[in-house]
Coordinates of C-alpha atoms in Angstrom, one line a residue:
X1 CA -22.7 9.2 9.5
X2 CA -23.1 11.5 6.2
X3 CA -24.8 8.8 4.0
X4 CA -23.5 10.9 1.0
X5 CA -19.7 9.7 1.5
X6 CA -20.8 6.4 -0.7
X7 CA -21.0 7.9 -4.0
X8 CA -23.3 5.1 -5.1
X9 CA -25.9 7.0 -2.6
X10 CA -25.0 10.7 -3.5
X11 CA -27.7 11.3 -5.9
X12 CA -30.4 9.9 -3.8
X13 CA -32.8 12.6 -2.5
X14 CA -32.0 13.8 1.5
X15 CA -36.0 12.7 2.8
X16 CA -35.5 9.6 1.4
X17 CA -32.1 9.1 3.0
X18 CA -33.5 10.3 6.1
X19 CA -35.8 7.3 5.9
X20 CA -33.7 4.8 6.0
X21 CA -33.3 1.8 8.3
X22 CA -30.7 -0.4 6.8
X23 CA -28.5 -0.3 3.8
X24 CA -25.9 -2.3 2.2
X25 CA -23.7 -1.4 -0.4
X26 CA -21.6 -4.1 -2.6
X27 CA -20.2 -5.1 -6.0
X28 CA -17.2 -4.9 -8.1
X29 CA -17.3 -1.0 -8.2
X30 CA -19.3 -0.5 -4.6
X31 CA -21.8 0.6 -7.2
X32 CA -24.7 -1.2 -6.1
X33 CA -27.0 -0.7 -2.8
X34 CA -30.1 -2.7 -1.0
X35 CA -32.2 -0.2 1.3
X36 CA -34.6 -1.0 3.7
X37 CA -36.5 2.3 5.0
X38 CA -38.6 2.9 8.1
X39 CA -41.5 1.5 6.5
X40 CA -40.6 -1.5 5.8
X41 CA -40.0 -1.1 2.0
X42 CA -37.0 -2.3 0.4
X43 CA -35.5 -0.6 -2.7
X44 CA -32.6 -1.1 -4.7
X45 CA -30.2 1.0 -6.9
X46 CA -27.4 0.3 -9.1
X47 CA -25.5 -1.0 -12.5
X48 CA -27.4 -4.6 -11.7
X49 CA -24.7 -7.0 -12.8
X50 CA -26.6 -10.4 -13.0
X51 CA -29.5 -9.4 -11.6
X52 CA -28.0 -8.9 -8.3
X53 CA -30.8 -6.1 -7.5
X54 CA -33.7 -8.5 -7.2
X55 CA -35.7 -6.5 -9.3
X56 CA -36.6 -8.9 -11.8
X57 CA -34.8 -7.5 -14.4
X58 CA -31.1 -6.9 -15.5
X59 CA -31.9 -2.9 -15.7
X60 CA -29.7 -0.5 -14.1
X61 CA -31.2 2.5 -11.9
X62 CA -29.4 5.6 -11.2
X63 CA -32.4 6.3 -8.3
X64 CA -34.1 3.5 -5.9
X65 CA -36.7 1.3 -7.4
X66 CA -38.8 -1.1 -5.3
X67 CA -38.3 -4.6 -4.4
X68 CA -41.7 -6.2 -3.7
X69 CA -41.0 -9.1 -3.5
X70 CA -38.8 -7.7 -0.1
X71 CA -41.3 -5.5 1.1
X72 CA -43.3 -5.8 4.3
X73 CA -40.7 -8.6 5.2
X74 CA -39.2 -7.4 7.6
X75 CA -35.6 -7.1 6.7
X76 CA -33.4 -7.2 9.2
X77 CA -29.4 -8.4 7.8
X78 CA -28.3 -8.7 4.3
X79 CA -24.8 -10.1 3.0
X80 CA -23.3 -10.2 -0.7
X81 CA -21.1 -11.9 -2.7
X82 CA -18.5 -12.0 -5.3
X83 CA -20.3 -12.9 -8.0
X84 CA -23.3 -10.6 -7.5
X85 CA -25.4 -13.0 -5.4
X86 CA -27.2 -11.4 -2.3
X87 CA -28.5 -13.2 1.1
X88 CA -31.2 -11.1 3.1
X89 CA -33.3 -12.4 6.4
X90 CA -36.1 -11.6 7.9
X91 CA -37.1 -10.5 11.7
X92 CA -38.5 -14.1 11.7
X93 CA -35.6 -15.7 10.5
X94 CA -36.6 -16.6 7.3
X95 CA -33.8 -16.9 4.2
X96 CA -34.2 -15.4 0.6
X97 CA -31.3 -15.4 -2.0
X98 CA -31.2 -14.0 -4.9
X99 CA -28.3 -12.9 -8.3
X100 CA -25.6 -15.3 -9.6
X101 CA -26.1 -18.7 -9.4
X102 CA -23.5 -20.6 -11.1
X103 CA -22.3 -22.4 -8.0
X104 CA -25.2 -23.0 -6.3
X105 CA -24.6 -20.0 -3.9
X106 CA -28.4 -19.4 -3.8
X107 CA -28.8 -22.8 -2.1
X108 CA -31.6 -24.0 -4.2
X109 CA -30.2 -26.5 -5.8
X110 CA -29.9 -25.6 -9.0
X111 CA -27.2 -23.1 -10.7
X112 CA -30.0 -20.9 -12.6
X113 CA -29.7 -17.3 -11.8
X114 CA -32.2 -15.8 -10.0
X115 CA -34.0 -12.1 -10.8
X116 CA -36.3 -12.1 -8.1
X117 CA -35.6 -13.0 -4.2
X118 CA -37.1 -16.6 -2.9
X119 CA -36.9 -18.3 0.1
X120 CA -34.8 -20.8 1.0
X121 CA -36.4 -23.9 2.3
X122 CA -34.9 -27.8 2.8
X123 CA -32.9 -27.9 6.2
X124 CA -33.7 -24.4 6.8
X125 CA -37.2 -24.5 7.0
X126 CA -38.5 -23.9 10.4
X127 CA -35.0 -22.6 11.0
X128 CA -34.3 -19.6 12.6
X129 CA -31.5 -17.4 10.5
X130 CA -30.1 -14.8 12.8
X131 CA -26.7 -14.0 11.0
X132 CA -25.9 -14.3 7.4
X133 CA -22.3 -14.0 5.2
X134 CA -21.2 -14.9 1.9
X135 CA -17.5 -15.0 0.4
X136 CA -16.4 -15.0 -3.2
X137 CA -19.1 -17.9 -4.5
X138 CA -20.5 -19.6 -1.2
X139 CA -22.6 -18.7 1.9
X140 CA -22.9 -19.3 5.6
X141 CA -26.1 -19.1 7.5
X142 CA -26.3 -19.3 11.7
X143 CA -29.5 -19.8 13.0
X144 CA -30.6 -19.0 16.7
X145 CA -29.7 -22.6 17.9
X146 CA -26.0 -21.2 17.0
X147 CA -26.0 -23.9 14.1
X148 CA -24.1 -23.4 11.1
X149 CA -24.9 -24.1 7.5
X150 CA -23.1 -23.6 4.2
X151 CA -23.6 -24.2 0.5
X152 CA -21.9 -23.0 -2.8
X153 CA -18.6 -23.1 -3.9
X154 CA -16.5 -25.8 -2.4
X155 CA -13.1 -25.8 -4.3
X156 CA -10.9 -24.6 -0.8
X157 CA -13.2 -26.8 1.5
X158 CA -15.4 -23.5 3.0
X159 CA -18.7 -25.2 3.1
X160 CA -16.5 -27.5 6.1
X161 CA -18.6 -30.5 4.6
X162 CA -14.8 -32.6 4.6
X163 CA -15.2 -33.0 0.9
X164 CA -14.6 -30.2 -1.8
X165 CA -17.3 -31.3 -3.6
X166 CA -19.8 -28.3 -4.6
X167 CA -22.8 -27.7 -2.2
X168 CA -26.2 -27.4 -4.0
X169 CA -28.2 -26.4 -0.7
X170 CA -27.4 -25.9 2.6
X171 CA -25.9 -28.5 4.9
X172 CA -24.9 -28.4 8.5
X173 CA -21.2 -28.1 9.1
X174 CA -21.0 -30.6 12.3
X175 CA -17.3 -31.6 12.4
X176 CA -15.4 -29.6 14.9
X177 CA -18.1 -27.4 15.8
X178 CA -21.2 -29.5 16.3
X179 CA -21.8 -30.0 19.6
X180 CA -21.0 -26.1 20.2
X181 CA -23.0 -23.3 19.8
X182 CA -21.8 -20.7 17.5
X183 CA -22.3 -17.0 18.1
X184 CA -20.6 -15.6 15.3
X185 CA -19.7 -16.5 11.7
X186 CA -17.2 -14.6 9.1
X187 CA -16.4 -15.3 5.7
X188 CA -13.4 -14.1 3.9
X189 CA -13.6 -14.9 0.0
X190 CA -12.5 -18.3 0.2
X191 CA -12.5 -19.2 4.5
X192 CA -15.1 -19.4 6.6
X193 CA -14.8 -18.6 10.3
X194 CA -17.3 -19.3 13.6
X195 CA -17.2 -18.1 16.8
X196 CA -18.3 -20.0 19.7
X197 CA -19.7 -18.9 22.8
X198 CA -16.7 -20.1 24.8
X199 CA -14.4 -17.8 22.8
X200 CA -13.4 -20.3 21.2
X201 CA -12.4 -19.5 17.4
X202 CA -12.6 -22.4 14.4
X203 CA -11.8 -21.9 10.7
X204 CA -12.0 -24.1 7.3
X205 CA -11.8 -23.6 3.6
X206 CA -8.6 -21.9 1.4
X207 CA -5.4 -21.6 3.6
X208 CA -2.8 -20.5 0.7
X209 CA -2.1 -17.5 3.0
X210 CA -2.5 -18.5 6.5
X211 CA -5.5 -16.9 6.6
X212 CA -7.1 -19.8 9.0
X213 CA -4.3 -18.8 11.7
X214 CA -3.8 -22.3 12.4
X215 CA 0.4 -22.4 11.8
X216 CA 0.3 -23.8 8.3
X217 CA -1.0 -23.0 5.1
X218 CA -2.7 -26.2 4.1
X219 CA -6.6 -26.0 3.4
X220 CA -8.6 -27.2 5.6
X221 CA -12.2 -29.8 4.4
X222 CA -13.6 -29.5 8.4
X223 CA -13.3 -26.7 11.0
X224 CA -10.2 -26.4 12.8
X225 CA -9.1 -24.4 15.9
X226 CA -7.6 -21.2 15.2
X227 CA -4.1 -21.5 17.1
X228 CA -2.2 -19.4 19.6
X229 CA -5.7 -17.7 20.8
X230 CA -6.1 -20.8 23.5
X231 CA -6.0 -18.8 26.3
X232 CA -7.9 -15.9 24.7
X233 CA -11.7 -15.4 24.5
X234 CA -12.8 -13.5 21.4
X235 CA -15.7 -11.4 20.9
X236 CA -15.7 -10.7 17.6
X237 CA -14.4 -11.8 14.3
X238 CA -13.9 -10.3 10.5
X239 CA -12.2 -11.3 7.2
X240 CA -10.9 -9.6 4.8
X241 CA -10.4 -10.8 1.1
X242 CA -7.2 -13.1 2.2
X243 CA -6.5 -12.4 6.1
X244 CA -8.5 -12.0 9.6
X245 CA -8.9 -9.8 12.9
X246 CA -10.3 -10.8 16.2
X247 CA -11.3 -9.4 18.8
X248 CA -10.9 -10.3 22.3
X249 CA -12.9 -9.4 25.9
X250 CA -9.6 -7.7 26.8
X251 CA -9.8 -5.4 24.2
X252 CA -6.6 -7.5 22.3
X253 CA -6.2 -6.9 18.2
X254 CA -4.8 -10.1 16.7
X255 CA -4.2 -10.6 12.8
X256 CA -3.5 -12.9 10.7
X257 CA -3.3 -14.1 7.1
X258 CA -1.8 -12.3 3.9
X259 CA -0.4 -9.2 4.5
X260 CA 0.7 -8.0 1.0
X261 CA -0.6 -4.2 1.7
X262 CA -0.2 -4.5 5.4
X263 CA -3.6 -5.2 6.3
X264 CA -2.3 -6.9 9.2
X265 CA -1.2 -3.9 10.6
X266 CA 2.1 -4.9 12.0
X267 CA 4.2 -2.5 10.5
X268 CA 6.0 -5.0 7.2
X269 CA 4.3 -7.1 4.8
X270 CA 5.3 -10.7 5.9
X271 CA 2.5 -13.2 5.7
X272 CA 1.2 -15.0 8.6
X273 CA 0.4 -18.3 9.5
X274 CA -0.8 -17.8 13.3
X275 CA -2.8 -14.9 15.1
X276 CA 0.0 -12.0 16.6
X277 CA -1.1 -9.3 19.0
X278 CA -1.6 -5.6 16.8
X279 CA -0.5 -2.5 18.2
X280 CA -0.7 -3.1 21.6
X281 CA 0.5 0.4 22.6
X282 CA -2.8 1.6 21.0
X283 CA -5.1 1.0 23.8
X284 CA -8.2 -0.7 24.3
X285 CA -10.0 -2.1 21.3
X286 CA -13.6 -2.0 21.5
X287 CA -15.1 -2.9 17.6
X288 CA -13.0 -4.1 14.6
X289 CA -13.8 -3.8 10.6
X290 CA -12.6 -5.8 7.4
X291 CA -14.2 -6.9 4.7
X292 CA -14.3 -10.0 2.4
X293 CA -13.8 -7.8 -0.7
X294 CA -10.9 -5.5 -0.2
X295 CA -7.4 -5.7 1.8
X296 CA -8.3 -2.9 4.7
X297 CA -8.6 -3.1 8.0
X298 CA -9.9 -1.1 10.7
X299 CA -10.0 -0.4 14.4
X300 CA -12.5 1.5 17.2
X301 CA -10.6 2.3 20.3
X302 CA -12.2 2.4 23.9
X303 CA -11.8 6.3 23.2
X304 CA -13.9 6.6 19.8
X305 CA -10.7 7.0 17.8
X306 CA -11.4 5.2 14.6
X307 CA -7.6 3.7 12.6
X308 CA -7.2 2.3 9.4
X309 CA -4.7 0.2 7.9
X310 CA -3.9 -1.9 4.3
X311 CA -4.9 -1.3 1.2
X312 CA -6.3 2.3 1.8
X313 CA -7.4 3.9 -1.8
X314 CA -4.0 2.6 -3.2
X315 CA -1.7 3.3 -0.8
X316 CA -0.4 0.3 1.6
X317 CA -0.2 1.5 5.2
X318 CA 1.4 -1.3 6.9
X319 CA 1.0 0.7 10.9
X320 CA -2.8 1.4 12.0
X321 CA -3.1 5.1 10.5
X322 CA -5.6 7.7 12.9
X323 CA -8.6 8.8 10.6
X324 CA -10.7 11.9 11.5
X325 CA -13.7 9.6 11.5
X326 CA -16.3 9.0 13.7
X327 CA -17.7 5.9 12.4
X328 CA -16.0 2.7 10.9
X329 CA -17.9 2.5 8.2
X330 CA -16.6 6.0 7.0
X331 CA -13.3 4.2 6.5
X332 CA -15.0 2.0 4.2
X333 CA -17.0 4.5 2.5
X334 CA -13.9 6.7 1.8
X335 CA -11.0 4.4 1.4
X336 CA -12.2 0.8 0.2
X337 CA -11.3 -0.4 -2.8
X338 CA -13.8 -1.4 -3.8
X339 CA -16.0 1.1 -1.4
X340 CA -18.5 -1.4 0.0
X341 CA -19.8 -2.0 3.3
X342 CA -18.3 -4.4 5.5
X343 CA -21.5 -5.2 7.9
X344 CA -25.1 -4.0 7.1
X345 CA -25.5 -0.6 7.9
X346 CA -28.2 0.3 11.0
X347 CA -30.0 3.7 11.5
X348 CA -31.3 5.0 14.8
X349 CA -34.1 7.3 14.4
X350 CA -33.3 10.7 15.3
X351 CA -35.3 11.4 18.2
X352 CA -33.9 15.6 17.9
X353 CA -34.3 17.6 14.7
X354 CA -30.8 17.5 12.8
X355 CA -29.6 20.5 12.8
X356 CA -29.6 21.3 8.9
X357 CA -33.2 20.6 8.9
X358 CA -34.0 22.8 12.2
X359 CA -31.9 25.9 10.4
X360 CA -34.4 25.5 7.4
X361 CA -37.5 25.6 9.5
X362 CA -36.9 28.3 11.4
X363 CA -36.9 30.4 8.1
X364 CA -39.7 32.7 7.5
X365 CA -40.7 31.9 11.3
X366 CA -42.6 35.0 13.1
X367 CA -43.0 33.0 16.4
X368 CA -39.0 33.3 16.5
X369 CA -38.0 35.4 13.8
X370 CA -36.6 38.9 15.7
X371 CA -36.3 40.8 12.5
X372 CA -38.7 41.3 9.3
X373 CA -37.5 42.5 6.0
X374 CA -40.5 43.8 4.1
X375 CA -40.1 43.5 0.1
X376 CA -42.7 44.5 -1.6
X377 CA -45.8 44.5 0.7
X378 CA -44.1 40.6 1.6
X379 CA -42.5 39.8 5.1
X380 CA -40.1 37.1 5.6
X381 CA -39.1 36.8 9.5
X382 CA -35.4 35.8 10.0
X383 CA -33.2 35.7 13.0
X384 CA -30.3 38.7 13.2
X385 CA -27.7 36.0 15.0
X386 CA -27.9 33.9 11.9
X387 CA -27.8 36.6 9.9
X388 CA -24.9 38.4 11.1
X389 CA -22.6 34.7 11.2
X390 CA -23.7 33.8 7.3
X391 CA -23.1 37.4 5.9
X392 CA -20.7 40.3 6.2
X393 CA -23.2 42.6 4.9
X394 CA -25.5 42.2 7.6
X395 CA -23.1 42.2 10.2
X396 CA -22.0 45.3 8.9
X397 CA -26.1 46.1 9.2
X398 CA -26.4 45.6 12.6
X399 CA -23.7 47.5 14.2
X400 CA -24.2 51.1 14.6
X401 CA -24.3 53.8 12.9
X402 CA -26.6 51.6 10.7
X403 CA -30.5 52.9 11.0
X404 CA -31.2 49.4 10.5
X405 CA -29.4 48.2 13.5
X406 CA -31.7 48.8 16.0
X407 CA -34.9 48.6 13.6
X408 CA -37.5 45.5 13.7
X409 CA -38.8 46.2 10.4
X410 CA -36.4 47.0 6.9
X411 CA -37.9 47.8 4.1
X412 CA -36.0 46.4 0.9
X413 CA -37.3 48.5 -2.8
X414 CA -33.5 47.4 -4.8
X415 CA -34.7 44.0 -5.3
X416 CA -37.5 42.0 -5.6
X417 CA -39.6 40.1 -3.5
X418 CA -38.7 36.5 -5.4
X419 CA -34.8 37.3 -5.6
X420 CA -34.4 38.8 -1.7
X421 CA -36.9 36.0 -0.1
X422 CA -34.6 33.5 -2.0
X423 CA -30.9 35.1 -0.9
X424 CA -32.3 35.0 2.8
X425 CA -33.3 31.3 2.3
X426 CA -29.8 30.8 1.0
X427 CA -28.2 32.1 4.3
X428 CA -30.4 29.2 6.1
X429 CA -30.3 26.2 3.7
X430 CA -27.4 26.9 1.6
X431 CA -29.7 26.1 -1.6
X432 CA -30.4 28.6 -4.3
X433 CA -34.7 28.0 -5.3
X434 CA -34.9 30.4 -8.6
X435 CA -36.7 30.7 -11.2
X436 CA -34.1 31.4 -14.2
X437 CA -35.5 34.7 -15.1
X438 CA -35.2 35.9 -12.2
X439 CA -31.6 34.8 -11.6
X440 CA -30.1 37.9 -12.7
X441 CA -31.5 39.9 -9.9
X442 CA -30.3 37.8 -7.5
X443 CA -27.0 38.1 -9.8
X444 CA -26.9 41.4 -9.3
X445 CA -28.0 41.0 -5.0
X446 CA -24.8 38.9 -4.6
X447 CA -22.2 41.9 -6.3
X448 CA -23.9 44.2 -3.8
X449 CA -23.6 42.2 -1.0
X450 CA -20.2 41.0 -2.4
X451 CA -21.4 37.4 -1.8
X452 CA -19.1 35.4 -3.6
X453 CA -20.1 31.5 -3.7
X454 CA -23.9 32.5 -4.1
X455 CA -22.5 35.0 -7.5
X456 CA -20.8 31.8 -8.7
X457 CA -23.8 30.1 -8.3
X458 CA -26.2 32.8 -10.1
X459 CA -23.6 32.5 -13.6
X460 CA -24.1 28.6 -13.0
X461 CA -28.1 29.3 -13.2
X462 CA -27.9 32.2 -16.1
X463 CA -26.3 29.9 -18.5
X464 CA -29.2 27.6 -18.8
X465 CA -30.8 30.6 -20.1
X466 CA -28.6 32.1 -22.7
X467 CA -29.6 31.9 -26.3
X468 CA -29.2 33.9 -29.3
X469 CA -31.4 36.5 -28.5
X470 CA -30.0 37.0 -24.9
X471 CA -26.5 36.3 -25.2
X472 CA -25.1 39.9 -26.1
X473 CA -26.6 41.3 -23.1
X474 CA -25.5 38.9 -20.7
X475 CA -22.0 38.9 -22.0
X476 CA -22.9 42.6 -21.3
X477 CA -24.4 41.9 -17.5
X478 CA -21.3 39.9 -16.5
X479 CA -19.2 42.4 -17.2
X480 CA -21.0 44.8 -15.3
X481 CA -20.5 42.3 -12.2
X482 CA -17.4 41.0 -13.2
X483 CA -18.8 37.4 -13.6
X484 CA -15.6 36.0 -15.1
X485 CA -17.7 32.4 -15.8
X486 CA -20.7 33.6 -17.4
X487 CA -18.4 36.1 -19.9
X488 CA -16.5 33.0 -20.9
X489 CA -19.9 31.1 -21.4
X490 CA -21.3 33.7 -23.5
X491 CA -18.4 34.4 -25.5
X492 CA -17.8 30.8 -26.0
X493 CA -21.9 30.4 -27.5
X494 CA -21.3 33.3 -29.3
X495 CA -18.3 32.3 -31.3
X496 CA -20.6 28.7 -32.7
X497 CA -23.7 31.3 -33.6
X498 CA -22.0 34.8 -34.6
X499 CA -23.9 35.1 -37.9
X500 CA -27.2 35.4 -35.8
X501 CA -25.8 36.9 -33.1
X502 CA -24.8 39.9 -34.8
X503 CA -28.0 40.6 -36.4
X504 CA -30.0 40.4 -32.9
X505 CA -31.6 44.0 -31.6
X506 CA -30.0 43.6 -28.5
X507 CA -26.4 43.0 -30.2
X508 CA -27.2 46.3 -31.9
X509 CA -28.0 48.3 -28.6
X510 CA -24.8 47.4 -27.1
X511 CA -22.4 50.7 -26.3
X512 CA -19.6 51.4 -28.4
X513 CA -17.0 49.7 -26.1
X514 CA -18.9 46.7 -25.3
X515 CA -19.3 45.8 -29.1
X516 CA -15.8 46.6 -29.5
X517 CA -14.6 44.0 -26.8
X518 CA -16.8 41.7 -27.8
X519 CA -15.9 41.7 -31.2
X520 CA -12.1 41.2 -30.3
X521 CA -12.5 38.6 -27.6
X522 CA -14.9 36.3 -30.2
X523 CA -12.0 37.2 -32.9
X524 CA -8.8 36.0 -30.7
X525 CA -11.3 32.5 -29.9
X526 CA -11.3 31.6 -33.4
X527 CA -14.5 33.5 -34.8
X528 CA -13.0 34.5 -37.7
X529 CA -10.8 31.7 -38.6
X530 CA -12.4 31.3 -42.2

């Protein structure tokens, strides 16, 4: 998926992205991220609250700075919670916990907040941590044995420990599910939820809503068999902040919980207090989404059609809704509120060149350029297909009568080498690679070749170069080329330094009519007020 659809990644640099192995995105405002890259490293980026980066500071960073306490781990799952806290384990299956700590969801037994990641030890030691997930203030933790252990918060009962008594560290939920072994846990902001390998569901904790499907809304101290799914075997199960979805072998939606912005998807709003089928008529289910922080629920069909439904960007859609998306996390990225991930994201390495990446190397490429503009003594090899599908001009070029249409070599003398070498790379990459004083050439490449995005684009550059000295001249240039943006810009400088404006040589050079219209367009913006 396009990375840049979490805003909290946008300003991130493309290689780096490219790098990347895992990610997770969290917090209040989804503006928060852990990244684990190919080599191993782990960064972090973010506002920070608590700590919740690991970084050993309370600092925000607008780009990735390294965790090293992470790196060289071996990363392989990460979870978050309310609070900030964070959960990570390693390929070998060790814990580290890290960020809020006021209810012990760190498991160390304290409620000190933490800056840097440790390792969890007592029960866990020697453990094996396969699966991790946190709701509002506590944490689960399944190890390859398919055991279960929880710690933190304990107010609804979700560390399953039959008390509500706070848990310091983890502890081995037994009761219901001990002599089982559990594939799968979930954890919605108060609940908890494991799956067994039988299929068989159990849940525990907070059950205001009916979020523990079990018919009733009274919390639960021990695990307790999810009803009406006895003759069901399910293959996956999610939370969201107050309800559930599951999964069966059969390819079966069932819901349950609250259902205040339809994020049961059954087409009203009532609560409820047992699992009922979803939108049968659908199809095949193959993967479902929700997550602990946010009211929205999605779907994967045996057919790649992704469908959301609850509370998507403010709107409640009570029916699962058809998205153009190819990937369920999209629906997170663009219509969770907050915009967090729901699992931790994976990366296959791209085995192929992506296809932006293979456009910009075949620019300036002899061994399968088929044409060579010469500019200046300078050749730049491009490909006449490419050319003729990013420009009008040239596919007006390359049709006859045009000399150039049958030619291998075209010389260029209007412009210079630096301006035409960076248009063509334009046409590839879609990035403009300037030097400012040399924008105005390529300013005056676009009007010719009436490219209008790439002449927007030029005014955008000009402007960090107008000044006193400049600015009569380039209110003078964009009228030439009818550069609406840059006239405003240099009309609007001019008006807050028209003293020294005025008195520049090349305000003085400027023809009859230009001075005129400059004089009255300064004048009706207020230059003369006083």
């Amino acid at each position: 998926m396009d990375l840049t659809k979490w805003t909290v990644l946008s300003l991130i640099d493309s290689k780096f992205l490219r790098n990347l192995k895992l990610a997770v995105i969290f917090g209040n405002l989804g503006s928060e991220v852990i990244m684990v890259t190919l080599d191993d490293d782990v960064y972090a980026m973010g506002c920070n609250s608590s700590g919740c980066l690991g970084l050993g500071d309370t600092a925000s960073a607008l780009q990735p700075r390294k965790i090293e306490s992470l790196s060289k781990k071996k990363i392989k799952g990460l979870a978050y919670g309310s609070g900030l806290h964070l959960l990570a384990f390693s390929d070998s299956g060790e814990l580290y916990t890290w960020g809020y700590n006021t209810y012990s969801q760190l498991g160390n037994g304290n409620t000190n907040h933490t800056l840097i990641p440790s390792l969890v030890g007592g029960v866990l030691a020697g453990k094996t941590v396969i699966q991790v997930g946190c709701g509002n203030h506590h944490c689960l933790a399944l190890t390859s044995e398919g055991e279960v252990y929880a710690w933190g918060q304990n107010n609804g009962g979700q560390c399953g420990s039959g008390t509500t008594t706070g848990q310091s560290v983890p502890r081995r939920v037994t009761s219901g599910i001990g002599g089982h072994k559990v594939v799968a846990i979930a954890c919605g902001q108060l609940t908890s939820m494991a799956l067994l390998h039988d299929g068989e569901l159990y849940g525990w904790g907070y059950n205001g809503n009916g979020e523990l499907g079990i018919g009733n809304n009274n919390n639960q101290h021990n695990p307790v068999r999810v009803s009406n799914l006895h003759k069901a075997f399910v293959t996956q199960i999610v939370c969201g902040f107050a309800h559930c979805l599951a999964l069966t072998d059969q390819g079966e939606l069932y819901a349950w919980g609250a259902n205040s912005y339809g994020q049961l998807g059954t087409g009203y709003k009532t609560h409820h207090l047992s699992p009922v089928i979803v939108a049968p008529e659908l199809g095949k289910v193959v993967e479902i989404a929700a997550c602990h922080l946010s009211h929205i629920s999605a779907a994967m069909l045996h057919d790649g059609k992704i469908f959301m439904w609850g509370h998507c960007r403010g709107h409640s859609i009570f029916s699962p809704s058809l998205t153009p998306y190819t990937h369920l996390d999209e629906v997170f990225a663009c219509y969770s509120t907050p915009a967090v991930t729901w699992r931790t994201l994976q990366f296959r390495v791209r085995q192929d060149t992506p296809l932006a990446e293979t456009l910009r190397l075949a620019f300036n490429d002899e061994s399968t350029g088929d044409i060579c503009f010469k500019v200046g003594g300078n050749s730049i090899w491009v490909h006449k297909a490419i050319l003729k599908i990013r420009c009008q001009y040239y596919r007006a070029m390359f049709q006859h009568p045009w000399a150039e249409a049958d030619q291998e070599t075209v010389e260029i003398e209007q412009f210079s080498y630096p301006v035409y070498y960076c248009f063509l790379k334009y046409l590839y990459t879609d990035e403009v690679d300037l030097p400012v004083d040399e924008a105005l050439g390529l300013l005056d490449l676009a009007n010719a070749y009436c490219e209008t995005e790439l002449k927007s684009r030029c005014q955008h550059l000009i402007r960090q170069s107008v000044n006193i000295e400049n600015v009569a001249v380039l209110f003078e240039t964009s009228l030439k080329y009818e550069a609406q943006d840059l006239e405003e810009y240099c009309l609007r400088f001019a008006v807050h330094h028209l003293t020294a404006v005025v008195q520049t040589e090349t305000f003085l050079k400027l023809e009859e009519a230009t001075t005129k219209q400059f004089i009255v367009r300064v004048g009706r913006m207020g230059a003369f007020r006083y």
